[in-house]
Short mmCIF file of C-alpha atoms and ligand atoms in Angstrom, two decimals:
data_model
loop_
_atom_site.label_atom_id
_atom_site.label_comp_id
_atom_site.label_asym_id
_atom_site.label_seq_id
_atom_site.Cartn_x
_atom_site.Cartn_y
_atom_site.Cartn_z
CA MET O 20 47.60 -0.62 77.32
CA ASP O 21 44.20 1.10 76.24
CA TYR O 22 42.62 2.06 73.51
CA LYS O 23 44.26 5.35 73.09
CA ASN O 24 47.89 4.17 73.22
CA MET O 25 47.17 1.64 70.18
CA ASN O 26 49.16 2.19 67.22
CA PRO O 27 47.35 4.12 64.47
CA GLU O 28 47.29 1.14 61.80
CA SER O 29 45.25 -0.95 64.49
CA LEU O 30 42.55 2.18 64.68
CA MET O 31 42.06 3.03 60.95
CA MET O 32 39.18 0.42 60.56
CA SER O 33 37.30 1.77 63.40
CA HIS O 34 38.28 5.16 65.02
CA GLY O 35 35.88 7.93 65.25
CA TYR O 36 32.90 5.95 63.72
CA LYS O 37 29.60 4.51 65.72
CA PRO O 38 27.96 1.79 63.91
CA GLU O 39 24.87 2.22 65.89
CA LEU O 40 24.35 5.77 64.12
CA SER O 41 24.32 3.83 60.74
CA GLU O 42 21.93 0.77 61.17
CA GLY O 43 24.80 -1.09 62.39
CA ALA O 44 26.86 -0.98 59.11
CA ILE O 45 30.21 -2.11 59.73
CA LYS O 46 31.80 0.68 57.42
CA CYS O 47 31.14 4.14 57.41
CA PRO O 48 28.51 4.85 54.67
CA ILE O 49 29.18 7.63 52.13
CA PHE O 50 26.97 10.39 53.37
CA GLN O 51 26.26 11.78 49.98
CA THR O 52 23.89 14.68 51.57
CA SER O 53 24.26 18.27 50.97
CA THR O 54 22.41 19.30 54.25
CA PHE O 55 21.47 17.55 57.58
CA VAL O 56 17.99 17.79 59.12
CA PHE O 57 17.83 19.73 62.63
CA LYS O 58 15.69 17.80 65.27
CA ASN O 59 14.08 21.29 66.24
CA ALA O 60 14.72 25.06 66.05
CA GLU O 61 16.80 25.09 69.02
CA GLU O 62 19.26 22.72 67.87
CA GLY O 63 19.63 24.66 64.68
CA LYS O 64 20.29 27.60 66.61
CA ALA O 65 23.05 26.04 68.79
CA PHE O 66 24.65 24.14 66.13
CA PHE O 67 25.14 27.67 64.19
CA GLU O 68 26.24 29.47 67.42
CA VAL O 69 29.34 27.30 67.70
CA ALA O 70 29.89 26.87 63.92
CA TYR O 71 30.27 30.74 63.55
CA GLY O 72 31.75 31.11 66.70
CA ILE O 73 28.87 33.18 68.33
CA ARG O 74 29.91 31.08 71.35
CA GLU O 75 32.33 28.81 72.79
CA LYS O 76 31.41 24.95 72.67
CA GLU O 77 30.35 23.89 76.20
CA LYS O 78 32.32 21.02 77.45
CA GLU O 79 30.90 17.83 76.06
CA GLU O 80 29.07 19.51 73.04
CA GLU O 81 30.31 18.41 69.71
CA LEU O 82 30.06 20.54 66.52
CA GLY O 83 26.34 19.47 65.04
CA LEU O 84 25.94 18.63 61.54
CA ILE O 85 24.54 21.42 59.65
CA TYR O 86 25.73 21.60 55.73
CA SER O 87 28.23 19.53 54.00
CA ARG O 88 30.48 22.71 53.08
CA LEU O 89 31.16 22.95 56.78
CA ASN O 90 30.96 19.43 58.03
CA ASN O 91 30.15 15.77 56.73
CA PRO O 92 30.53 12.50 58.68
CA ASP O 93 32.83 11.10 55.96
CA LEU O 94 35.28 14.29 56.44
CA GLU O 95 35.17 14.47 60.21
CA ILE O 96 35.93 10.78 60.74
CA LEU O 97 38.64 10.97 58.19
CA GLU O 98 40.16 13.93 59.71
CA ASN O 99 39.96 12.12 63.24
CA ARG O 100 41.90 9.32 61.66
CA LEU O 101 44.64 11.28 60.16
CA CYS O 102 45.29 13.13 63.06
CA LEU O 103 46.48 9.82 64.72
CA TRP O 104 49.34 9.23 62.49
CA ASP O 105 50.84 12.82 62.99
CA LYS O 106 49.62 12.94 66.62
CA ALA O 107 47.87 16.43 65.58
CA GLU O 108 45.03 17.95 67.43
CA ASP O 109 43.09 18.83 64.47
CA CYS O 110 43.02 17.99 60.53
CA ALA O 111 41.30 19.87 57.56
CA VAL O 112 40.81 17.89 54.50
CA PHE O 113 40.49 19.55 51.07
CA GLU O 114 39.60 18.43 47.45
CA SER O 115 43.20 18.51 46.40
CA GLY O 116 46.80 19.11 47.82
CA MET O 117 47.10 22.47 46.14
CA SER O 118 43.87 23.96 47.92
CA ALA O 119 45.31 22.47 51.40
CA ILE O 120 48.42 24.49 50.61
CA SER O 121 47.01 27.58 49.02
CA THR O 122 44.58 28.00 51.93
CA ALA O 123 47.08 27.69 54.66
CA MET O 124 49.17 30.09 52.57
CA MET O 125 46.16 32.49 52.34
CA GLU O 126 44.90 32.25 55.85
CA PHE O 127 48.44 33.15 57.36
CA LEU O 128 49.72 35.59 54.93
CA LYS O 129 48.63 39.46 53.97
CA PRO O 130 49.72 42.05 51.85
CA GLY O 131 53.24 43.20 52.57
CA ASP O 132 54.41 39.74 54.39
CA LEU O 133 57.26 37.64 53.55
CA ILE O 134 57.16 34.09 53.06
CA LEU O 135 60.54 32.15 53.21
CA CYS O 136 60.47 28.80 50.89
CA GLY O 137 62.66 25.85 50.93
CA ARG O 138 64.11 25.09 47.29
CA PRO O 139 63.10 23.51 45.36
CA LEU O 140 59.12 23.51 45.79
CA TYR O 141 56.47 21.55 44.18
CA GLY O 142 55.79 23.06 40.77
CA GLY O 143 52.23 23.98 41.65
CA THR O 144 53.44 25.26 45.25
CA ASP O 145 56.00 27.30 43.43
CA HIS O 146 53.55 28.97 40.93
CA PHE O 147 51.10 29.87 43.58
CA VAL O 148 54.00 31.68 45.71
CA ASN O 149 55.70 33.58 42.81
CA HIS O 150 52.46 34.32 40.87
CA PHE O 151 49.46 34.28 42.95
CA LEU O 152 50.95 35.27 46.10
CA GLU O 153 53.18 38.07 44.47
CA LYS O 154 50.19 39.70 42.80
CA MET O 155 48.56 39.79 46.20
CA GLY O 156 51.76 41.91 47.41
CA ILE O 157 53.34 39.05 49.50
CA HIS O 158 57.09 38.78 48.97
CA SER O 159 58.66 35.44 48.86
CA ILE O 160 62.31 34.30 49.13
CA GLY O 161 64.04 31.06 48.67
CA PHE O 162 66.85 29.20 50.53
CA ASN O 163 68.62 26.12 49.77
CA SER O 164 69.07 23.01 52.21
CA ASP O 165 72.88 23.72 52.56
CA MET O 166 72.32 27.10 54.02
CA SER O 167 73.02 27.78 57.62
CA LYS O 168 70.68 29.43 60.39
CA ASP O 169 72.68 32.63 60.10
CA GLU O 170 72.73 32.49 56.43
CA ILE O 171 69.10 32.31 56.38
CA ILE O 172 68.29 35.00 58.86
CA LYS O 173 70.70 37.43 57.16
CA LEU O 174 68.72 36.86 53.90
CA VAL O 175 65.51 37.74 55.51
CA LYS O 176 66.92 40.59 57.47
CA GLU O 177 68.47 41.69 54.29
CA SER O 178 65.25 41.62 52.47
CA GLY O 179 63.57 44.51 54.66
CA HIS O 180 60.08 42.65 54.74
CA LYS O 181 58.13 41.17 57.69
CA LEU O 182 58.70 37.36 57.94
CA ALA O 183 55.19 35.59 58.21
CA MET O 184 55.77 32.13 57.36
CA ILE O 185 58.51 29.27 56.46
CA HIS O 186 57.37 26.89 54.15
CA ILE O 187 59.58 23.58 53.35
CA GLU O 188 59.56 20.32 51.90
CA THR O 189 61.96 17.97 52.99
CA PRO O 190 63.40 15.73 51.47
CA ALA O 191 63.07 17.75 48.49
CA ASN O 192 61.71 16.36 45.33
CA PRO O 193 63.24 14.95 43.29
CA THR O 194 66.97 14.82 44.74
CA ASN O 195 66.24 14.10 48.23
CA ALA O 196 68.10 17.06 49.72
CA LEU O 197 67.11 17.42 53.44
CA PHE O 198 65.96 20.44 55.41
CA ASP O 199 66.17 20.67 58.92
CA ILE O 200 62.59 21.36 60.61
CA GLU O 201 64.01 22.00 64.02
CA MET O 202 66.34 24.93 62.45
CA CYS O 203 63.30 26.02 60.95
CA SER O 204 61.34 26.42 63.55
CA ASP O 205 64.26 28.05 65.71
CA ILE O 206 64.51 30.50 62.96
CA ALA O 207 60.90 31.18 63.20
CA LYS O 208 60.98 31.69 67.01
CA GLU O 209 63.72 34.28 66.46
CA LEU O 210 61.90 36.17 63.93
CA SER O 211 58.52 36.02 65.60
CA SER O 212 57.17 39.17 67.52
CA GLN O 213 54.73 39.49 70.52
CA GLU O 214 51.84 40.04 68.19
CA GLU O 215 52.76 37.78 65.23
CA LYS O 216 54.28 34.49 65.38
CA VAL O 217 55.92 33.04 62.31
CA ILE O 218 54.36 29.92 61.04
CA VAL O 219 56.35 26.79 59.95
CA SER O 220 54.74 24.64 57.39
CA VAL O 221 56.05 21.33 56.08
CA ASP O 222 54.70 19.73 52.65
CA ASN O 223 55.06 16.03 54.21
CA THR O 224 53.74 14.48 51.04
CA TYR O 225 57.04 12.72 50.11
CA MET O 226 57.20 11.02 53.62
CA GLY O 227 54.13 11.34 55.39
CA PRO O 228 52.27 10.31 57.36
CA LEU O 229 54.62 7.32 58.29
CA TRP O 230 58.29 8.24 58.05
CA GLN O 231 58.23 11.74 59.15
CA HIS O 232 56.39 13.57 61.74
CA PRO O 233 57.24 17.53 61.32
CA LEU O 234 55.00 18.24 64.48
CA GLU O 235 57.20 16.69 66.50
CA HIS O 236 60.20 18.71 65.31
CA GLY O 237 58.64 21.96 65.61
CA ALA O 238 56.65 22.38 62.50
CA ASP O 239 53.28 24.42 63.35
CA ILE O 240 51.35 22.80 60.09
CA VAL O 241 51.86 19.80 58.15
CA LEU O 242 50.39 19.47 54.60
CA TYR O 243 49.76 16.89 52.38
CA SER O 244 48.96 15.95 48.81
CA ALA O 245 46.58 13.05 50.04
CA THR O 246 46.44 12.20 46.48
CA LYS O 247 49.94 10.52 46.95
CA TYR O 248 50.54 7.80 49.48
CA ILE O 249 47.57 8.55 51.94
CA GLY O 250 44.98 7.99 48.66
CA GLY O 251 47.91 5.57 47.24
CA HIS O 252 45.88 4.28 44.30
CA SER O 253 46.18 6.91 41.78
CA ASP O 254 42.31 7.24 42.06
CA VAL O 255 41.57 10.11 44.10
CA ILE O 256 42.72 13.80 44.26
CA ALA O 257 42.85 15.16 47.84
CA GLY O 258 44.62 16.96 50.35
CA ALA O 259 45.09 17.54 53.97
CA CYS O 260 46.26 20.00 56.51
CA LEU O 261 47.12 19.24 60.09
CA GLY O 262 48.12 21.28 63.33
CA SER O 263 47.05 22.52 66.82
CA LYS O 264 43.36 23.20 67.20
CA GLU O 265 43.90 27.17 66.84
CA LEU O 266 45.75 27.14 63.76
CA ILE O 267 43.69 24.41 61.79
CA GLY O 268 40.46 26.18 63.33
CA ARG O 269 41.61 29.25 61.43
CA ILE O 270 42.17 27.29 58.11
CA LYS O 271 38.59 25.55 58.61
CA GLY O 272 37.16 28.80 58.69
CA LEU O 273 38.74 30.03 55.26
CA ARG O 274 37.99 26.63 53.98
CA THR O 275 34.06 27.13 54.82
CA PHE O 276 34.23 30.15 52.99
CA LEU O 277 36.40 29.23 49.81
CA GLY O 278 34.37 25.78 49.58
CA ASN O 279 37.27 23.60 48.93
CA MET O 280 36.77 20.96 51.42
CA ALA O 281 36.63 17.70 49.99
CA GLY O 282 33.46 15.71 49.28
CA PRO O 283 32.10 12.66 50.99
CA TRP O 284 32.94 10.27 48.41
CA THR O 285 36.73 11.50 48.50
CA GLY O 286 36.48 11.33 52.29
CA TRP O 287 35.23 7.42 51.93
CA LEU O 288 38.00 6.91 49.52
CA LEU O 289 40.52 8.19 51.89
CA MET O 290 39.42 6.06 54.72
CA ARG O 291 39.49 2.94 52.76
CA SER O 292 42.85 3.71 51.82
CA LEU O 293 43.99 4.52 55.42
CA GLU O 294 42.98 0.86 56.53
CA THR O 295 46.06 -0.35 54.47
CA LEU O 296 48.47 2.86 54.52
CA LYS O 297 50.80 0.97 56.69
CA VAL O 298 51.20 -2.38 54.81
CA ARG O 299 51.52 -0.33 51.61
CA MET O 300 53.90 2.02 52.60
CA ASP O 301 56.21 -0.76 54.36
CA GLN O 302 56.33 -2.72 51.45
CA GLN O 303 57.10 0.29 49.16
CA ALA O 304 60.24 1.29 51.60
CA GLU O 305 61.36 -2.31 51.43
CA ASN O 306 60.91 -2.67 47.80
CA ALA O 307 62.76 0.98 47.18
CA LYS O 308 65.85 -0.47 49.14
CA TYR O 309 66.15 -3.32 46.63
CA VAL O 310 65.84 -1.44 43.57
CA ALA O 311 68.07 1.47 45.00
CA GLU O 312 70.69 -1.31 45.86
CA PHE O 313 70.27 -2.90 42.08
CA LEU O 314 70.50 0.77 40.65
CA LYS O 315 73.76 1.79 42.27
CA GLN O 316 75.91 -1.45 41.08
CA HIS O 317 74.22 -0.99 37.68
CA PRO O 318 76.97 0.18 35.02
CA LYS O 319 74.81 2.25 33.12
CA VAL O 320 73.54 4.18 36.32
CA GLU O 321 75.96 7.41 37.36
CA LYS O 322 74.13 7.95 40.55
CA VAL O 323 71.53 7.29 42.71
CA TYR O 324 69.85 9.67 44.98
CA TYR O 325 68.16 7.83 47.72
CA LEU O 326 67.96 8.43 51.61
CA GLY O 327 68.94 4.54 52.27
CA PHE O 328 72.31 6.02 51.15
CA ILE O 329 72.90 8.94 53.10
CA GLU O 330 75.66 7.63 55.22
CA ASP O 331 77.64 6.84 52.23
CA ASP O 332 78.34 10.35 51.69
CA ASN O 333 80.41 10.66 54.82
CA ASP O 334 78.53 14.10 55.90
CA PRO O 335 78.04 13.69 59.59
CA ILE O 336 75.72 16.63 59.74
CA LYS O 337 73.49 15.25 57.20
CA THR O 338 73.73 11.52 58.48
CA ALA O 339 72.53 13.05 61.88
CA LEU O 340 69.75 15.13 60.62
CA TYR O 341 68.58 12.19 58.54
CA LYS O 342 68.62 9.83 61.72
CA LYS O 343 66.73 12.69 63.77
CA GLN O 344 64.13 13.13 61.35
CA TYR O 345 63.32 10.12 59.48
CA LYS O 346 62.06 6.74 60.44
CA ALA O 347 62.77 5.04 56.89
CA ALA O 348 64.30 5.83 53.95
CA GLY O 349 60.99 6.37 52.17
CA ALA O 350 60.16 4.85 48.71
CA MET O 351 61.20 7.39 46.26
CA ILE O 352 64.29 7.30 44.26
CA ALA O 353 66.08 9.44 41.40
CA PHE O 354 68.90 8.30 39.55
CA ASP O 355 71.28 9.74 36.52
CA VAL O 356 71.51 7.25 33.71
CA LYS O 357 74.97 7.65 31.87
CA GLY O 358 74.26 10.18 29.05
CA GLY O 359 71.36 12.48 28.67
CA GLU O 360 67.95 12.93 27.74
CA LYS O 361 68.27 10.44 24.90
CA GLU O 362 69.46 7.89 27.15
CA ALA O 363 66.84 8.67 29.94
CA PHE O 364 63.65 8.64 27.69
CA LYS O 365 65.06 5.24 26.04
CA PHE O 366 64.98 4.02 29.52
CA LEU O 367 61.50 5.30 30.20
CA ASN O 368 59.99 4.26 26.84
CA SER O 369 61.34 0.68 27.41
CA LEU O 370 59.55 0.13 30.64
CA LYS O 371 56.95 -2.71 30.54
CA LEU O 372 55.68 -3.02 33.94
CA ILE O 373 56.27 0.50 35.53
CA LYS O 374 54.34 3.12 34.04
CA LEU O 375 55.37 6.44 32.70
CA ALA O 376 53.57 8.95 34.65
CA VAL O 377 54.05 11.92 37.19
CA SER O 378 52.52 11.62 40.84
CA LEU O 379 53.77 9.30 43.41
CA GLY O 380 53.39 6.84 46.34
CA SER O 381 50.77 4.56 44.66
CA THR O 382 50.36 1.09 44.56
CA GLU O 383 51.99 0.83 41.05
CA SER O 384 55.48 1.86 40.17
CA LEU O 385 55.76 5.14 38.30
CA ALA O 386 58.63 6.77 36.59
CA GLU O 387 59.12 10.46 34.97
CA HIS O 388 61.96 12.79 33.84
CA PRO O 389 61.75 15.69 36.07
CA ALA O 390 63.89 18.10 33.76
CA THR O 391 61.13 17.76 31.23
CA MET O 392 58.28 16.97 33.07
CA THR O 393 57.41 17.94 36.92
CA HIS O 394 60.31 20.39 37.01
CA VAL O 395 60.26 21.95 33.72
CA ASP O 396 58.95 25.16 35.14
CA ILE O 397 61.98 25.88 37.07
CA GLU O 398 64.99 28.16 35.71
CA ALA O 399 67.47 26.28 34.05
CA ASP O 400 70.35 27.77 36.41
CA VAL O 401 68.43 26.82 39.35
CA ARG O 402 67.41 23.21 37.93
CA LYS O 403 71.32 22.82 37.18
CA ARG O 404 71.98 23.88 40.65
CA LEU O 405 69.66 21.20 42.25
CA SER O 406 70.90 18.35 40.18
CA ILE O 407 67.79 18.19 37.96
CA THR O 408 69.74 17.36 34.88
CA ASP O 409 68.64 15.64 31.39
CA LYS O 410 70.02 12.56 32.65
CA LEU O 411 67.95 12.40 35.99
CA VAL O 412 65.10 9.84 36.28
CA ARG O 413 62.56 9.77 39.02
CA LEU O 414 60.87 6.68 40.24
CA SER O 415 57.96 6.05 42.93
CA VAL O 416 58.23 2.59 44.14
CA GLY O 417 55.06 0.55 44.34
CA VAL O 418 53.82 -2.46 45.86
CA GLU O 419 54.74 -4.91 43.09
CA ASN O 420 57.10 -7.82 43.72
CA SER O 421 60.40 -6.31 43.94
CA LYS O 422 62.08 -8.95 41.45
CA ASP O 423 59.60 -7.77 38.94
CA ILE O 424 60.28 -4.22 39.44
CA ILE O 425 63.89 -4.93 39.27
CA TRP O 426 63.57 -6.90 36.03
CA ASP O 427 61.88 -4.21 34.40
CA VAL O 428 64.40 -1.63 35.39
CA GLU O 429 67.05 -3.90 34.15
CA GLN O 430 65.55 -4.85 30.97
CA ALA O 431 64.96 -0.61 30.17
CA LEU O 432 68.82 -0.35 31.28
CA GLU O 433 69.78 -2.92 28.85
CA ALA O 434 67.53 -1.09 25.97
CA ILE O 435 69.80 2.22 26.35
C1 PLP S 506 51.20 16.39 44.14
C2 PLP S 506 52.18 17.30 45.18
C3 PLP S 506 51.25 18.49 45.61
C4 PLP S 506 49.94 18.62 44.97
O1 PLP S 506 48.87 17.93 45.41
P1 PLP S 506 47.84 17.62 44.45
O2 PLP S 506 46.83 16.73 45.27
O3 PLP S 506 48.01 17.56 43.08
O4 PLP S 506 46.95 19.04 44.40
C5 PLP S 506 51.72 19.11 46.51
N1 PLP S 506 53.16 19.02 47.13
C6 PLP S 506 53.93 17.77 46.75
C7 PLP S 506 55.30 17.41 47.58
C8 PLP S 506 53.29 16.98 45.69
O5 PLP S 506 53.75 15.85 45.34
#
């Protein structure tokens, strides 16, 4: 065993940081600085040559620090640490999940191209695709988790446009529908041309970076709202994009000119969060299992959407996909209360420990009503097809004692 083979959770406290460069400080300081002093003019020239691609980096040469829109130690060390979880070559962090997603899409799409999107998508992503990209002359079509490879390829061919990107979220929010990443990668290969490769991007916010590793299944890039599990404390907005050196290099290039990189303070906060990422997520997944089991047997609950129950559906294809793609069932649960909006609201308004708020993946448990909150933007008929009804409640399970979470869920159900 050597350092390189250690598990990511063992390396989150130290990887990529050299105390001797920071007065021996055990923790990486916040490099709250906009610019960096060059030793001499020759060094400044050399750094710029590499940063602007005027020449390739020499073998042992590292990209020198120039200016915090291009690079900053808090970002670089954070990016190196994030790479370990997804076994990615490179990573770019952003000031929000939306800036990671929108920058990646703008880098890989141009007017006339087609983007194929899994349905449903995060509301912000959906809006960006259907309004901003649309305005830029980029076409989009959606596909559902139950469509086969042939049906999807037919859909693309019938559109008459040139496919450039496939973007999915799996499991889909909030009902945990599964998309097959490997199948998307096969579709991308089939529809790629010699000159232009179709990019497969996976928004892994719901399951990453612990429970699903899309790059292993053929995705080209992985996207995160680091606001969720990675940040994990509901106190920072951030995003990340990971993949090969080549693709992330392109994204970092655009990030430099859009100027939507994360600042040093955000980088520092996320490094602090990463130290406890595994223990937090493990505890959240374990708590979610108990909460889901409690909900399932409760007379006021009609249906529970939780990945841990996937085998109950007796669908061998879905079960095989679950086993292939996921390392755990995660900590997101949705459920239908018996009744409708009135009953769902009564439940939400009666919670005492669990907070009524959107967002997810944080240390505290959160509950919300997708139909009138996170998914209100989706057309009513699409919402219905996706089972996002008035009786649906979404829970993000936190790190509290599971007995206390269950007590709260029980008393709020009783209040209905
Ligand atoms: C929250 C979220 C986003 C957007 O991230 P921000 O950090 O809020 O910009 C994107 N995708 C998913 C799945 C999310 O949950």
